[in-house]
CSV table of C-alpha atoms in Angstrom, one decimal:
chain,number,residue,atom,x,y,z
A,18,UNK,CA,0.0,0.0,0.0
A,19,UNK,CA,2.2,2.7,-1.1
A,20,UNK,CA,5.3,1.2,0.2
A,21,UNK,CA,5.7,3.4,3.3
A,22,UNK,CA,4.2,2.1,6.5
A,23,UNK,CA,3.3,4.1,9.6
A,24,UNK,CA,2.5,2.7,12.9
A,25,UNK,CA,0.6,2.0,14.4
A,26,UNK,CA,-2.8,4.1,13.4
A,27,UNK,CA,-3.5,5.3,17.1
A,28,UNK,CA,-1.5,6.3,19.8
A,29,UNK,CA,-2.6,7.4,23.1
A,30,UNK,CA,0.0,9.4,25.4
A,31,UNK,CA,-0.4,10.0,29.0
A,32,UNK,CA,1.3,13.2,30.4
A,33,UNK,CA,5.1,13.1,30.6
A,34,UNK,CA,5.7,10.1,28.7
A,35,UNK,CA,7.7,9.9,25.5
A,36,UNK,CA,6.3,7.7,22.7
A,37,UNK,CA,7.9,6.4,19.5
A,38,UNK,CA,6.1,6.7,15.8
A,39,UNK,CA,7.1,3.9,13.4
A,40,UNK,CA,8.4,4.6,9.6
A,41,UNK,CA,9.2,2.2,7.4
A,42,UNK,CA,9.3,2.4,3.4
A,43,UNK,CA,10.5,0.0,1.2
A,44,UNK,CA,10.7,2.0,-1.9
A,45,UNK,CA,14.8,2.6,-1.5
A,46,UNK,CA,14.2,6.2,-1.1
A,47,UNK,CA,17.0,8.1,0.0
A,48,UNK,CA,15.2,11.6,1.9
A,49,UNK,CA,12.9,11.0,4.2
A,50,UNK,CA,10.3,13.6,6.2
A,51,UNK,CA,8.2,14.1,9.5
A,52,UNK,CA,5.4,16.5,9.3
A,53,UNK,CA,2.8,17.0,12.0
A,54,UNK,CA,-0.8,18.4,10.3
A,55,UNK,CA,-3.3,20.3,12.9
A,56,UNK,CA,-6.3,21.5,11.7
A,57,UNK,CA,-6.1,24.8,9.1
A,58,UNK,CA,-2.4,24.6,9.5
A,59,UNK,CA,-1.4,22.8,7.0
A,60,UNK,CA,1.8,20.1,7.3
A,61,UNK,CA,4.8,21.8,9.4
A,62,UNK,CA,8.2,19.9,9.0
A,63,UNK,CA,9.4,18.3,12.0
A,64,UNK,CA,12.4,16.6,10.5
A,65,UNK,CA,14.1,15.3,8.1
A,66,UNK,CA,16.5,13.2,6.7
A,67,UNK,CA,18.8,13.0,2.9
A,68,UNK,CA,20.6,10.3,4.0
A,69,UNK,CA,21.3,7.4,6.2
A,70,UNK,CA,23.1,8.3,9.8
A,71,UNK,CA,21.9,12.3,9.3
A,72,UNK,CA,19.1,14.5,10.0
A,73,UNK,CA,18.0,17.7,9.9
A,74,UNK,CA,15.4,19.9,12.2
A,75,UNK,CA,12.9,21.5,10.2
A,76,UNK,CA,10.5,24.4,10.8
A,77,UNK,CA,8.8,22.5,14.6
A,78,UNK,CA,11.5,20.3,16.0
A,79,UNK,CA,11.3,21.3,19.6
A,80,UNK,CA,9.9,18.4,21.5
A,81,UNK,CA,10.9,15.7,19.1
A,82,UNK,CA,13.7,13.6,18.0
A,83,UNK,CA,15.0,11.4,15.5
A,84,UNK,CA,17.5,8.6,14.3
A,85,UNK,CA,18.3,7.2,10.7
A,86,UNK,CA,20.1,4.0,11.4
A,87,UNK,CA,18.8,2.3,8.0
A,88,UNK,CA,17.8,3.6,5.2
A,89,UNK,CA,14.1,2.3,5.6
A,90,UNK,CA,13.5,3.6,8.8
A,91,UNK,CA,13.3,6.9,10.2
A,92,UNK,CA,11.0,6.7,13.5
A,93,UNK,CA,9.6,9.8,15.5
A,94,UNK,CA,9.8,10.2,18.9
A,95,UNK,CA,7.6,12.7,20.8
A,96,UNK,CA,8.9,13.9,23.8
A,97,UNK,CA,7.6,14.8,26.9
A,98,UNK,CA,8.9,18.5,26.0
A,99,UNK,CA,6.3,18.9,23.4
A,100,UNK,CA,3.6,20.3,25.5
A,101,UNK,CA,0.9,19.7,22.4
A,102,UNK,CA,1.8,16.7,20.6
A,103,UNK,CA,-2.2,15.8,20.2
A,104,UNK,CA,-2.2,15.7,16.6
A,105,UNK,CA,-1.7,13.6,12.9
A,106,UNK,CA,1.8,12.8,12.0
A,107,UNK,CA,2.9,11.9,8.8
A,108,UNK,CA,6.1,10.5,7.2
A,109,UNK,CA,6.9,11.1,3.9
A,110,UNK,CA,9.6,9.6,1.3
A,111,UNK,CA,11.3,10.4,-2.0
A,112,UNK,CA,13.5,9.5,-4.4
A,113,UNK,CA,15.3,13.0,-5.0
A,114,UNK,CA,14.6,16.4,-5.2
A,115,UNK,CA,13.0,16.0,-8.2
A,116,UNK,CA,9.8,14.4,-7.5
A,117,UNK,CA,7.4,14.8,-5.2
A,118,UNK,CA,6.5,12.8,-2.0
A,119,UNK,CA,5.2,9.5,-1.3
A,120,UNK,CA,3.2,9.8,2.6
A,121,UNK,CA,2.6,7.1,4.7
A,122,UNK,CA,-1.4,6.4,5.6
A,123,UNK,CA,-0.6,8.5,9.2
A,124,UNK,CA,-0.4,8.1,13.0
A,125,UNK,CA,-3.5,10.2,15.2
A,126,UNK,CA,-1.6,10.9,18.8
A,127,UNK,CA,-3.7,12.0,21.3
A,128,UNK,CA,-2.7,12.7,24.8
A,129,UNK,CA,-5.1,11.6,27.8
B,12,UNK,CA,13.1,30.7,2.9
B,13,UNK,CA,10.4,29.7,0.8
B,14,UNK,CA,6.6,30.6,1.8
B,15,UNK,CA,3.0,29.2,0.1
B,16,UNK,CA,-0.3,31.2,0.3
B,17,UNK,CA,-3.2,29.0,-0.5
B,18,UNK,CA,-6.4,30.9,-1.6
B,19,UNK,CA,-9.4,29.7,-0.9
B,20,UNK,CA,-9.0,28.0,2.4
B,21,UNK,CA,-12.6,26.3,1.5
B,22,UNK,CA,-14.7,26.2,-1.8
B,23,UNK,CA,-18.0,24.8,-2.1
B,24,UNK,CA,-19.3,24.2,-5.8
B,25,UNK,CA,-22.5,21.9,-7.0
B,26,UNK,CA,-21.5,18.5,-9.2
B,27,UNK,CA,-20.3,19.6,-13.0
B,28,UNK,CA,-19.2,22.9,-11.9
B,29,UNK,CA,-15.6,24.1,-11.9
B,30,UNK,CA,-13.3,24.8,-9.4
B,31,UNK,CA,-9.6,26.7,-9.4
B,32,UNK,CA,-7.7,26.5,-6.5
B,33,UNK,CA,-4.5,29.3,-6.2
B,34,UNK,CA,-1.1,29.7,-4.7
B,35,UNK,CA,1.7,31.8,-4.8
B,36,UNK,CA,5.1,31.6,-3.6
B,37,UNK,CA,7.8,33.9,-2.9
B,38,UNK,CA,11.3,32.3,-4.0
B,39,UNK,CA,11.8,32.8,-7.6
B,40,UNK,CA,14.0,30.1,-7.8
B,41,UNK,CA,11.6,27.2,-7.2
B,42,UNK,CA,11.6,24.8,-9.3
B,43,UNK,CA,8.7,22.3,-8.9
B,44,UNK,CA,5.2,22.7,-7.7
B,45,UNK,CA,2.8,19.0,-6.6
B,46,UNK,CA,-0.8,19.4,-5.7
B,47,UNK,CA,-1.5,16.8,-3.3
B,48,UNK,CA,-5.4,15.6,-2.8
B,49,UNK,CA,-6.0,14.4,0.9
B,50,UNK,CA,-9.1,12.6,1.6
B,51,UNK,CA,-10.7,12.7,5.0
B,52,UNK,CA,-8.8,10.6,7.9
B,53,UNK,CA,-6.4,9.4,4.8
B,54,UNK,CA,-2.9,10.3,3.7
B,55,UNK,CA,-2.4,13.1,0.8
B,56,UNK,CA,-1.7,11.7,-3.0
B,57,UNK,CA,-0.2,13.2,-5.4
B,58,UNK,CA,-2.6,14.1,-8.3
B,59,UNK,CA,-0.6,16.5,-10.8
B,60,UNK,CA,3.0,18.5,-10.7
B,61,UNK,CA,4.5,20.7,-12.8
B,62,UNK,CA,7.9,22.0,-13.4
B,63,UNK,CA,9.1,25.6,-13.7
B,64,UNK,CA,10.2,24.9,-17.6
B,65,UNK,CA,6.4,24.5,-18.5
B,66,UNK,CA,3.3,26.7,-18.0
B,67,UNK,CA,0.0,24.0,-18.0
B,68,UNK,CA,-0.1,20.6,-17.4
B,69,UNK,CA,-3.2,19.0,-17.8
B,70,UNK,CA,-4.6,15.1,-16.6
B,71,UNK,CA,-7.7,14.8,-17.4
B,72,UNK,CA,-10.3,16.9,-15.7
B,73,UNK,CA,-7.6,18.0,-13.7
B,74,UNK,CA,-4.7,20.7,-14.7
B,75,UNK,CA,-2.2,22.7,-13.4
B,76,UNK,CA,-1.2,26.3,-14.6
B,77,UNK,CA,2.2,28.3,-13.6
B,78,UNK,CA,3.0,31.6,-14.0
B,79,UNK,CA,6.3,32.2,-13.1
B,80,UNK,CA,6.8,36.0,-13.8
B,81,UNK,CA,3.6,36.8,-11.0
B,82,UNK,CA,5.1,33.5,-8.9
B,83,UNK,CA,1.8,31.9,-8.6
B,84,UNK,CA,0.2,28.7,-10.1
B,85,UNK,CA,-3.6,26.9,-9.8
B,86,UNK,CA,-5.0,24.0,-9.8
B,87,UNK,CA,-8.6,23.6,-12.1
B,88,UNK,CA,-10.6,20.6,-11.9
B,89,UNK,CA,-13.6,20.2,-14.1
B,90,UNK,CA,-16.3,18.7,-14.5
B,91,UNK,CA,-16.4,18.1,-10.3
B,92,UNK,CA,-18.3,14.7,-8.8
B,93,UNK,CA,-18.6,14.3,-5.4
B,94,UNK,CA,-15.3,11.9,-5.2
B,95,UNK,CA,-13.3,15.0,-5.8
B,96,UNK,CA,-14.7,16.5,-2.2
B,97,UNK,CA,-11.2,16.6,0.0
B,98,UNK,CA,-8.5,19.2,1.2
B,99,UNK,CA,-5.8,20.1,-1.4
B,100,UNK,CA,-2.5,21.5,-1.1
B,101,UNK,CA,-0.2,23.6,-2.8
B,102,UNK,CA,3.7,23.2,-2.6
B,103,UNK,CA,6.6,24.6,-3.6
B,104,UNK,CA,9.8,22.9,-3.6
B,105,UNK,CA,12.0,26.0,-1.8
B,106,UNK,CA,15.7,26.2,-2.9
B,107,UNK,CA,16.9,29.0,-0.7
B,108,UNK,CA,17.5,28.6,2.7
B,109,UNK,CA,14.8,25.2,2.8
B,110,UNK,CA,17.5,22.8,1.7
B,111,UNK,CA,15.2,21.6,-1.6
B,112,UNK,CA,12.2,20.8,0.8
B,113,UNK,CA,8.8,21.1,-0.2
B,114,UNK,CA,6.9,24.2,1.3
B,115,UNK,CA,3.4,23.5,1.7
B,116,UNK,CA,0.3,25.3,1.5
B,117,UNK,CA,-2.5,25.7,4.7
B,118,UNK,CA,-5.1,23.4,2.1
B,119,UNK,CA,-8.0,23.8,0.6
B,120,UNK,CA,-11.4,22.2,1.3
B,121,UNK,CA,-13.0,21.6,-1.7
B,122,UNK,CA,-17.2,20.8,-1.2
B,123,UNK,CA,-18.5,19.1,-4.4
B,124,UNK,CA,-22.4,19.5,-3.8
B,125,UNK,CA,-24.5,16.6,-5.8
């Protein structure tokens, strides 16, 4: 389904706890992208990465982090610095900077 | 950096009407500009991009216009059916100081009334 894989669909956080969103794509992209979409915002880069072993904070990093150990995989974790984290996160691939982006189906993080 | 304005932020227009969808951008030096279609709960597609070496692009009922000079391009669907109700956003791939990211627009929400 699109060959990038988000998990899982839900995620409930309690107060003060960090929590870990899955990426995985299997398309042999090279760049891979974070972006958290509240309502009438629009999608706001968290991170991103060009390459395997480096990342880059993008326009809303404060609160999360990230690693790129594989070139497949580039999870999210939200941290309990990031005082509003209730919202839909999506990860995003491509091949180069010449095409556009392939998104994974999205993880909905609500804090209770 | 790179910014997106997205105009308007909803449309509502009944079945077999047409609907234009606008944004402009501020770094002259962008290159490529994807409209994405994201249904309700699901994750955005891509539905049509252009490039900054052509001025329309059209897919079916669907096309894309760019006007480099004024730094602003639309999206026109005809023909709407419901099944094209959804937000859709803009976005500009930004060369200066966003590091060849895409800059996306705040979305459209597009009504298609039967």
């Amino acid at each position: 389904d699109g060959g990038i894989t988000q998990s899982p669909k839900y995620l409930f956080r309690k107060e003060g706890q960090n929590v870990t969103l899955s990426c995985e794509q299997n398309l042999n992209h090279d760049a891979m992208y974070w972006y958290r979409q509240d309502p009438g915002q629009g999608l706001r880069l968290i991170y991103y990465s060009q390459i395997v072993n480096d990342f880059q904070k993008g326009d809303i990093a404060e609160g999360y982090s990230v690693s790129r150990e594989k070139k497949e995989s580039f999870p999210l974790t939200v941290t309990s610095a990031q005082k509003n984290p209730t919202a839909f996160y999506l990860c995003a691939s491509n091949r180069d900077r010449n095409y556009g982006y392939t998104f994974g189906s999205g993880t909905r993080l609500t804090v209770v | 950096g790179e910014n997106v304005e997205q105009h308007p932020s909803t449309l509502s227009v009944q079945e077999g009407d047409s609907a234009v969808i606008k944004c402009t951008y501020s770094d002259s030096a962008s290159n490529y500009f994807p409209w994405y279609k994201q249904e309700l709960g699901k994750r955005p597609q891509l539905i049509i991009d252009i490039r900054s070496n052509v001025g329309e692009k059209k897919d079916q009922r669907i096309a894309v216009t760019l006007n480099k000079t004024a730094k602003h391009f639309s999206l026109h669907i005809t023909e709407t059916q419901p099944e094209d109700s959804a937000v859709y956003f803009c976005a500009a791939r930004g060369m200066e100081g966003s590091q060849g990211n895409l800059i996306f627009g705040k979305g459209t929400k597009l009504s298609v009334k039967p």
